[in-house]
mmCIF file of C-alpha atoms and ligand atoms in Angstrom:
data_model
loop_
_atom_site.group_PDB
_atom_site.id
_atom_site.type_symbol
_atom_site.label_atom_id
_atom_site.label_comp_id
_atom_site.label_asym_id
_atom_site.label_seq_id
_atom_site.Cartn_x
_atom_site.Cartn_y
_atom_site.Cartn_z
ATOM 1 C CA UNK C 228 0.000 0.000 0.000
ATOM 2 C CA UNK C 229 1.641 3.711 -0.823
ATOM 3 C CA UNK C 230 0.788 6.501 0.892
ATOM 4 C CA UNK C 231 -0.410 9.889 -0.491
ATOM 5 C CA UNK C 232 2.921 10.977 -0.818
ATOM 6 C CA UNK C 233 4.623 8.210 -2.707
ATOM 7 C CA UNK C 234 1.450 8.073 -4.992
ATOM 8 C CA UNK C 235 1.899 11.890 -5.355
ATOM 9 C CA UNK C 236 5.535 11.258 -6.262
ATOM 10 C CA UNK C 237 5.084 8.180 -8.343
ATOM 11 C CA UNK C 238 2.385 10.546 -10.490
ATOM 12 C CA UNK C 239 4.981 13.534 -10.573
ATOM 13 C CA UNK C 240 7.739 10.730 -12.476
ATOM 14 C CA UNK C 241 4.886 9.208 -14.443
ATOM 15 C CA UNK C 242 4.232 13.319 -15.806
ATOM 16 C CA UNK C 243 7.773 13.882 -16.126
ATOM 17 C CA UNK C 244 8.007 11.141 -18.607
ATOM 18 C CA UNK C 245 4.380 12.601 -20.628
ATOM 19 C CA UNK C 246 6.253 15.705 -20.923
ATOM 20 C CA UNK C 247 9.447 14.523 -22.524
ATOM 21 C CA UNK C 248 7.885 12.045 -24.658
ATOM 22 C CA UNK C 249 4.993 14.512 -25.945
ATOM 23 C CA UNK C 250 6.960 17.854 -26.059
ATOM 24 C CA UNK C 251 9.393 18.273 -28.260
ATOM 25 C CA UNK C 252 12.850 19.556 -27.155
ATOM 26 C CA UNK C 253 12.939 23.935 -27.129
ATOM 27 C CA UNK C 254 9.361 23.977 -26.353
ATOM 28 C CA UNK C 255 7.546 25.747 -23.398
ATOM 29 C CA UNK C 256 5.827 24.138 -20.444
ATOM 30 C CA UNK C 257 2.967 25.492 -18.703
ATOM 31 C CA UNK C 258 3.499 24.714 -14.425
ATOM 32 C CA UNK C 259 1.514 24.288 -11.793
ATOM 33 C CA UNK C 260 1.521 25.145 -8.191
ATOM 34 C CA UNK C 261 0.924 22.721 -4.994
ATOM 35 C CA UNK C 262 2.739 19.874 -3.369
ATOM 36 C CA UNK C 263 2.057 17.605 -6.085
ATOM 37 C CA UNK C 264 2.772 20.342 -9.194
ATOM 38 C CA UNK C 265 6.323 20.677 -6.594
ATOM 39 C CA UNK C 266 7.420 17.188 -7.113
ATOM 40 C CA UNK C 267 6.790 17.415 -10.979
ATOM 41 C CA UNK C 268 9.304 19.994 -11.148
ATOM 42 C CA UNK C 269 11.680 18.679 -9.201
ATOM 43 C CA UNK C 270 11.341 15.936 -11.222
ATOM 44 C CA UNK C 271 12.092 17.709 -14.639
ATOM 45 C CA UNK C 272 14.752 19.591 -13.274
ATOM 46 C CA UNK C 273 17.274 17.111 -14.489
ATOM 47 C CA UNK C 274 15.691 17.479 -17.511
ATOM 48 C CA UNK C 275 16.099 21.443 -17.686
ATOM 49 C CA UNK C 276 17.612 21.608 -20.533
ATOM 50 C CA UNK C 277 14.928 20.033 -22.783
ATOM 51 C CA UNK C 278 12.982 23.087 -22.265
ATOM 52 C CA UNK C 279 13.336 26.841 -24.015
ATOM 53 C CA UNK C 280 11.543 27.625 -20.850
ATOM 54 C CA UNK C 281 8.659 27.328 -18.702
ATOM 55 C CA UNK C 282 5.842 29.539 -17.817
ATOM 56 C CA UNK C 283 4.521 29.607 -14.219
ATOM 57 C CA UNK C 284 1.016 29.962 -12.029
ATOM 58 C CA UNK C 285 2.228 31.288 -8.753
ATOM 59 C CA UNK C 286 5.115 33.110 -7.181
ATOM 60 C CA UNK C 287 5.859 29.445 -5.446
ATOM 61 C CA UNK C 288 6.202 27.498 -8.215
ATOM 62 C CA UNK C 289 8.203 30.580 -9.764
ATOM 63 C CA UNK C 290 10.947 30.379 -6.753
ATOM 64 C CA UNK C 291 10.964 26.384 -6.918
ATOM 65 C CA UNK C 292 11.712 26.535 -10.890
ATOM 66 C CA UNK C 293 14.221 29.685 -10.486
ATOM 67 C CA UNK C 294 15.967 27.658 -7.813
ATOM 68 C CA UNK C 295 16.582 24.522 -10.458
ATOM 69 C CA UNK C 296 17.655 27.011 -12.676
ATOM 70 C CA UNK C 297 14.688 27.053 -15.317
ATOM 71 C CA UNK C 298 13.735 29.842 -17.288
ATOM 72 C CA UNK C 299 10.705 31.006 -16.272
ATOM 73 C CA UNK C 300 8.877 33.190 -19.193
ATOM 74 C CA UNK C 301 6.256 35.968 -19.085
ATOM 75 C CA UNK C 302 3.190 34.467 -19.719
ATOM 76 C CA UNK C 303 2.652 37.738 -22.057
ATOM 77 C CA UNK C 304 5.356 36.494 -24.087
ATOM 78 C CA UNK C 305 3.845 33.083 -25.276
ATOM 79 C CA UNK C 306 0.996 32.583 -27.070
ATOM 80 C CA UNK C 307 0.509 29.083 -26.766
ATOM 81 C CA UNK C 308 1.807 25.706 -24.675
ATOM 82 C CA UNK C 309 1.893 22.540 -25.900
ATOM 83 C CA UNK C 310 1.409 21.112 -22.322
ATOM 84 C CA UNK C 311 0.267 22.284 -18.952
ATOM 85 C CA UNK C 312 1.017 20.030 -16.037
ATOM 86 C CA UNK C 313 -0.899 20.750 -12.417
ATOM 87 C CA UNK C 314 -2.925 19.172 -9.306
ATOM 88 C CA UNK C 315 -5.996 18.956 -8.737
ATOM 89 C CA UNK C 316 -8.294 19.107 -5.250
ATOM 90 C CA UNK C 317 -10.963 17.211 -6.643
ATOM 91 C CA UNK C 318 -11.393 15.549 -10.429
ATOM 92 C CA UNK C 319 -14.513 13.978 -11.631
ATOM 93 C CA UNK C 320 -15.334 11.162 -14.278
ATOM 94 C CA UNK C 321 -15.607 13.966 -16.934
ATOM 95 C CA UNK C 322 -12.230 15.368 -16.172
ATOM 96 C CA UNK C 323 -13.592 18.581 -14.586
ATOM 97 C CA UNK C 324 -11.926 19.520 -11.812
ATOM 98 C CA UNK C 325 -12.004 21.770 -8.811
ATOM 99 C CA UNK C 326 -8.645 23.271 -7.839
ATOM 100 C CA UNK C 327 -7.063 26.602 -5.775
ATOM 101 C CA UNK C 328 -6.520 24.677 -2.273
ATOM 102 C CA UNK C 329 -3.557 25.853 -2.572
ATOM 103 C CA UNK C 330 -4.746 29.639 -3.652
ATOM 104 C CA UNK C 331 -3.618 29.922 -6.816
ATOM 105 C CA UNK C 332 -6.326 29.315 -9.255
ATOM 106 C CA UNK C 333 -6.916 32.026 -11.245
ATOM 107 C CA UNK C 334 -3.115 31.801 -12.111
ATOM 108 C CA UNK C 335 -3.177 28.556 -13.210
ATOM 109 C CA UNK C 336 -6.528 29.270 -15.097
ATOM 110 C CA UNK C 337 -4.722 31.722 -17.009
ATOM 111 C CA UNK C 338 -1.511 29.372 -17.546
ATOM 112 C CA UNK C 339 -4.095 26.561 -18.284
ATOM 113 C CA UNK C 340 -6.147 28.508 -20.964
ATOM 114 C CA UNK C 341 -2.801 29.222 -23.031
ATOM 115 C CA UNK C 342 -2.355 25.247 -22.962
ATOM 116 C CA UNK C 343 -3.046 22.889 -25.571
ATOM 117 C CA UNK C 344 -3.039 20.067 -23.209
ATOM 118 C CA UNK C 345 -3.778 20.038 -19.507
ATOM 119 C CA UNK C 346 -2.146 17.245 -17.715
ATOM 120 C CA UNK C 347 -3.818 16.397 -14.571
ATOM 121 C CA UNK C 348 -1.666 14.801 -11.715
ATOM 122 C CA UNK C 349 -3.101 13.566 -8.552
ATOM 123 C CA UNK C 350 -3.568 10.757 -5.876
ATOM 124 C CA UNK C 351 -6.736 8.827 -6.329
ATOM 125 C CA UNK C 352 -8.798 10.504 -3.025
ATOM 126 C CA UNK C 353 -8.956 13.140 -5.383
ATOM 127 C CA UNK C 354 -11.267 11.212 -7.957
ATOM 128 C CA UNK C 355 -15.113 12.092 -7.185
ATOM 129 C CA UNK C 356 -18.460 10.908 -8.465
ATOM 130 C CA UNK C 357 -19.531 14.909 -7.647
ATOM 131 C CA UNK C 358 -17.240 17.259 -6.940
ATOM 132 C CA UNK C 359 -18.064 19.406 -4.405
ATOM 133 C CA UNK C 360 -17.048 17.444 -0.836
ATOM 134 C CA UNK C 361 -13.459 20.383 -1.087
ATOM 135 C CA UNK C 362 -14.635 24.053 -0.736
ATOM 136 C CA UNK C 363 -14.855 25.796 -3.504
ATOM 137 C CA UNK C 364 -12.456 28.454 -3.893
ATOM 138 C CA UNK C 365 -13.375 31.918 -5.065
ATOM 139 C CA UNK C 366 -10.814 34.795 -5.658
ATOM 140 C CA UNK C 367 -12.520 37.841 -5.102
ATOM 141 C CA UNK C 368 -11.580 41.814 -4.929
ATOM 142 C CA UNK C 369 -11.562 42.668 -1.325
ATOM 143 C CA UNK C 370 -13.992 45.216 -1.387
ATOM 144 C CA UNK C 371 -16.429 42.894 -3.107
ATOM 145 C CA UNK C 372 -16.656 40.458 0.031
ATOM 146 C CA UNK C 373 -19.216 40.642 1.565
ATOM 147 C CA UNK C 374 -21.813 40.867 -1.245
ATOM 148 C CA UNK C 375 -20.481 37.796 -2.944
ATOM 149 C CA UNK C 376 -20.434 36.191 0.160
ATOM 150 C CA UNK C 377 -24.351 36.606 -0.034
ATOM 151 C CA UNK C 378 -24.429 35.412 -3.779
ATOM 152 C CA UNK C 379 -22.774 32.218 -2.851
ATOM 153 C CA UNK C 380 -24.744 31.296 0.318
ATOM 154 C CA UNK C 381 -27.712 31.790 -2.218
ATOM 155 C CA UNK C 382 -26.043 28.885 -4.131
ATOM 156 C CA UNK C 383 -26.878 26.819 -0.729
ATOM 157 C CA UNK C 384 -23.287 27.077 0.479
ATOM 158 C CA UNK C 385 -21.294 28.250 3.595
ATOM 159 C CA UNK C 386 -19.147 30.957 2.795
ATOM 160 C CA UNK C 387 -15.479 31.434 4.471
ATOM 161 C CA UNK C 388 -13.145 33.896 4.202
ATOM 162 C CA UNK C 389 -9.987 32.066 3.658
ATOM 163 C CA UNK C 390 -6.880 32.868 6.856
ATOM 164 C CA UNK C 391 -3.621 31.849 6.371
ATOM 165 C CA UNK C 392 -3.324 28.358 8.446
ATOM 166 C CA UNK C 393 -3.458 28.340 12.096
ATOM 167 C CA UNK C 394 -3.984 32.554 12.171
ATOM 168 C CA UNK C 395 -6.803 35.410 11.964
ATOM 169 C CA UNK C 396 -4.645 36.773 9.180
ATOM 170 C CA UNK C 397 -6.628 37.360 5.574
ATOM 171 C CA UNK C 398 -4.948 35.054 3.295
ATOM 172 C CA UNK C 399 -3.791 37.125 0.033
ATOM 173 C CA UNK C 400 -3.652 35.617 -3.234
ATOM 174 C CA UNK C 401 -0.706 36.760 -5.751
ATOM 175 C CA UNK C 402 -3.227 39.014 -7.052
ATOM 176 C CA UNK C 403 -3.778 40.866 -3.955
ATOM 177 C CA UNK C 404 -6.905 39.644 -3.729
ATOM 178 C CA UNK C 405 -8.775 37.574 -1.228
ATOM 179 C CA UNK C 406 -9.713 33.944 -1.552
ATOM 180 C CA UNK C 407 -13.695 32.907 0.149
ATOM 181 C CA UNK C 408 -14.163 29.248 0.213
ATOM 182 C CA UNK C 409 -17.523 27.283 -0.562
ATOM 183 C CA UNK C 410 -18.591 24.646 1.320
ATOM 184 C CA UNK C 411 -21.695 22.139 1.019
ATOM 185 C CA UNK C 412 -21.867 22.971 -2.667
ATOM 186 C CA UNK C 413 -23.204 19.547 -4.897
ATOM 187 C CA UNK C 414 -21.556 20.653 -8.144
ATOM 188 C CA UNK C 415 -23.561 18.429 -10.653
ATOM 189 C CA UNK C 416 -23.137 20.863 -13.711
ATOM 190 C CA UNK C 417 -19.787 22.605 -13.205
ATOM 191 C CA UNK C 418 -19.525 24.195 -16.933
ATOM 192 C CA UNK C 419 -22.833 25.739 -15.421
ATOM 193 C CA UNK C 420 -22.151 26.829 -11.795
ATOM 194 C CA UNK C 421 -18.011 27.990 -13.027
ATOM 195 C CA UNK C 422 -19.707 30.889 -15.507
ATOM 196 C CA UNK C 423 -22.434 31.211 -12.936
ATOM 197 C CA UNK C 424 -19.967 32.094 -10.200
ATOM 198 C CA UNK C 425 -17.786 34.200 -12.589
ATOM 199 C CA UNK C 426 -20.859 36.764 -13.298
ATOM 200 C CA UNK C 427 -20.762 38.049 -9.810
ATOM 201 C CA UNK C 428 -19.733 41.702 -9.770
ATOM 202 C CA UNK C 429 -16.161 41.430 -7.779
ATOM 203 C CA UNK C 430 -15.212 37.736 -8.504
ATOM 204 C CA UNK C 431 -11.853 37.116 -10.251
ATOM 205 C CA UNK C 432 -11.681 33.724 -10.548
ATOM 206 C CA UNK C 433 -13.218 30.521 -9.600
ATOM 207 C CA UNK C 434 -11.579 27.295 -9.025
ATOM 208 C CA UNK C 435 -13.737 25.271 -11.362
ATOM 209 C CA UNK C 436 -11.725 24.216 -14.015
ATOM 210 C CA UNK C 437 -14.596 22.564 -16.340
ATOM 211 C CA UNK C 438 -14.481 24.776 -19.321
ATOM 212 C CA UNK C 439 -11.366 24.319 -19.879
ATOM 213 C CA UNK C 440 -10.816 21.070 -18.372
ATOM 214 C CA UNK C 441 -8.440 18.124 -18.272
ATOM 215 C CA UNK C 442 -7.114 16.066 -21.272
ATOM 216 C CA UNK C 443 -4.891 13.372 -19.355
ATOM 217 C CA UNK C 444 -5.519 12.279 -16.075
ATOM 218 C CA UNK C 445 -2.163 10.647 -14.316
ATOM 219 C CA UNK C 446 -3.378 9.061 -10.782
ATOM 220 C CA UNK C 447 -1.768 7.520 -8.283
ATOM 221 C CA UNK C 448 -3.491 3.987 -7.506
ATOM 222 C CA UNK C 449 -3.434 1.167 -5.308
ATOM 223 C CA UNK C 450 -2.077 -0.332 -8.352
ATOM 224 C CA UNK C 451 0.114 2.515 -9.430
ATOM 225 C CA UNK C 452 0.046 5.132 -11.854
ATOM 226 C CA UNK C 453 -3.360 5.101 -14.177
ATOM 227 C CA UNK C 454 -3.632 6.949 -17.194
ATOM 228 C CA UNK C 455 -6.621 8.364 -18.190
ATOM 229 C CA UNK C 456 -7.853 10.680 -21.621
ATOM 230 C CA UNK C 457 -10.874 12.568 -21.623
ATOM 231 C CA UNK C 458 -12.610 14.025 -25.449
HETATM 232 O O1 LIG W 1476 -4.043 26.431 -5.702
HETATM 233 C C1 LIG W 1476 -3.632 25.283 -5.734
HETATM 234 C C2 LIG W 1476 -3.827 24.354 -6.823
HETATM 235 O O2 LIG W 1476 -5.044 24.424 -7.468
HETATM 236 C C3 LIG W 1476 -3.392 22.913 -6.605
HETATM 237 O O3 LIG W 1476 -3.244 22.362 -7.864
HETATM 238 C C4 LIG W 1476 -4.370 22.051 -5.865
HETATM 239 O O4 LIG W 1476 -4.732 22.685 -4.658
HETATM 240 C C5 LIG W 1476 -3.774 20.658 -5.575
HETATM 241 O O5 LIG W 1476 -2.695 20.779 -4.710
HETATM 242 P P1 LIG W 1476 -1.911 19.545 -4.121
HETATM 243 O O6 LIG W 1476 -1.133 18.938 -5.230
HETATM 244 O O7 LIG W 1476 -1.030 20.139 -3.062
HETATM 245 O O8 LIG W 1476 -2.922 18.606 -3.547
#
């Protein structure tokens, strides 16, 4: 039996070796953010030089790739990726997925959107039948607050403004903006409920990623690593 974070490292390799078999050497590489996105590039760092350069979703991935010595590009200067590797907080059977645990979704939405192919990477307790058990995540302009907190609790869900762990501190995205996290929500159409939420007057970003959703799923099993393809 692994644990989360050998199946989280065992999906990182398995993504390291989709990227280098898929991408041809010079091109760019889209990157994700979390602890799972954080073993993926540690685990193409080797591989560096295989890449013109990468572009980034967060100022923590940006550090972790700057350390290995990657070239991390303006995502103004590309027009398009060939791949875009990432996590995921919750995936379901359609390949939508629900994402910004971690804070930084409307990064990586923008970073995703350039991408030709989204590669998702996770450990199978992220696989749902309904996504919708892990908050939902919406980045919102702070002044904004408290009236999309009333739009979303008319979606049926508890609304929480999102501290930084174990403090009364506002958590602040890379956006300066502030992060309010849905819970109780039964997402059963998320193309739906993601433009839904992105209508409100003062929300960024939500972390529904079902528009533009995953093409490969790489997941961490009992078994080890599935992969998965979605049309
Ligand atoms: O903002 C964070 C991202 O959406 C992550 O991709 C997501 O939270 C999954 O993170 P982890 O790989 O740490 O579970």
């Amino acid at each position: 039996m692994y644990t989360q974070d050998q199946l989280k490292a065992m999906v990182a390799e398995a993504a390291k070796d989709e990227v280098l078999k898929h991408m041809a050497p010079g091109g760019i590489l889209g990157v994700g953010t979390g602890s799972t996105a954080n073993l993926f590039i540690d685990a193409i760092a080797p591989h560096k030089s295989h890449f013109a350069g990468v572009v980034s979703s967060s100022q923590a991935s940006t550090e972790r790739l700057k350390k290995h010595g990657f070239n991390v590009l303006d995502s103004n200067s590309v027009e398009s990726l060939p791949m875009y590797v990432d996590g995921a907080d919750e995936i379901d059977p359609q390949g939508h997925m629900l994402k910004g645990g971690g804070g930084a979704l409307t990064r990586e939405k923008i970073v995703a959107h350039l991408a030709k192919t989204f590669v998702c990477i996770c450990d199978g307790s992220k696989q749902v039948a309904v996504m919708g058990q892990f908050p939902l995540p919406v980045e919102v302009i702070p002044m904004a607050t408290a009236q999309v907190t009333r739009e979303l609790e008319k979606l049926g869900g508890t609304v929480t403004l999102r501290k930084i762990k174990g403090t009364d501190q506002v958590f602040v995205t890379d956006n300066q903006a502030w992060i309010l996290d849905v819970a109780g929500l039964k997402i059963t159409n998320p193309v739906e409920l993601e433009s839904n939420i992105n209508q409100i007057p003062g929300v960024v970003c939500n972390g529904l990623f079902a528009r533009r959703k995953a093409n490969v799923l790489l997941i961490g099993e009992a078994n080890g690593v599935r992969r998965q393809t979605y049309s």
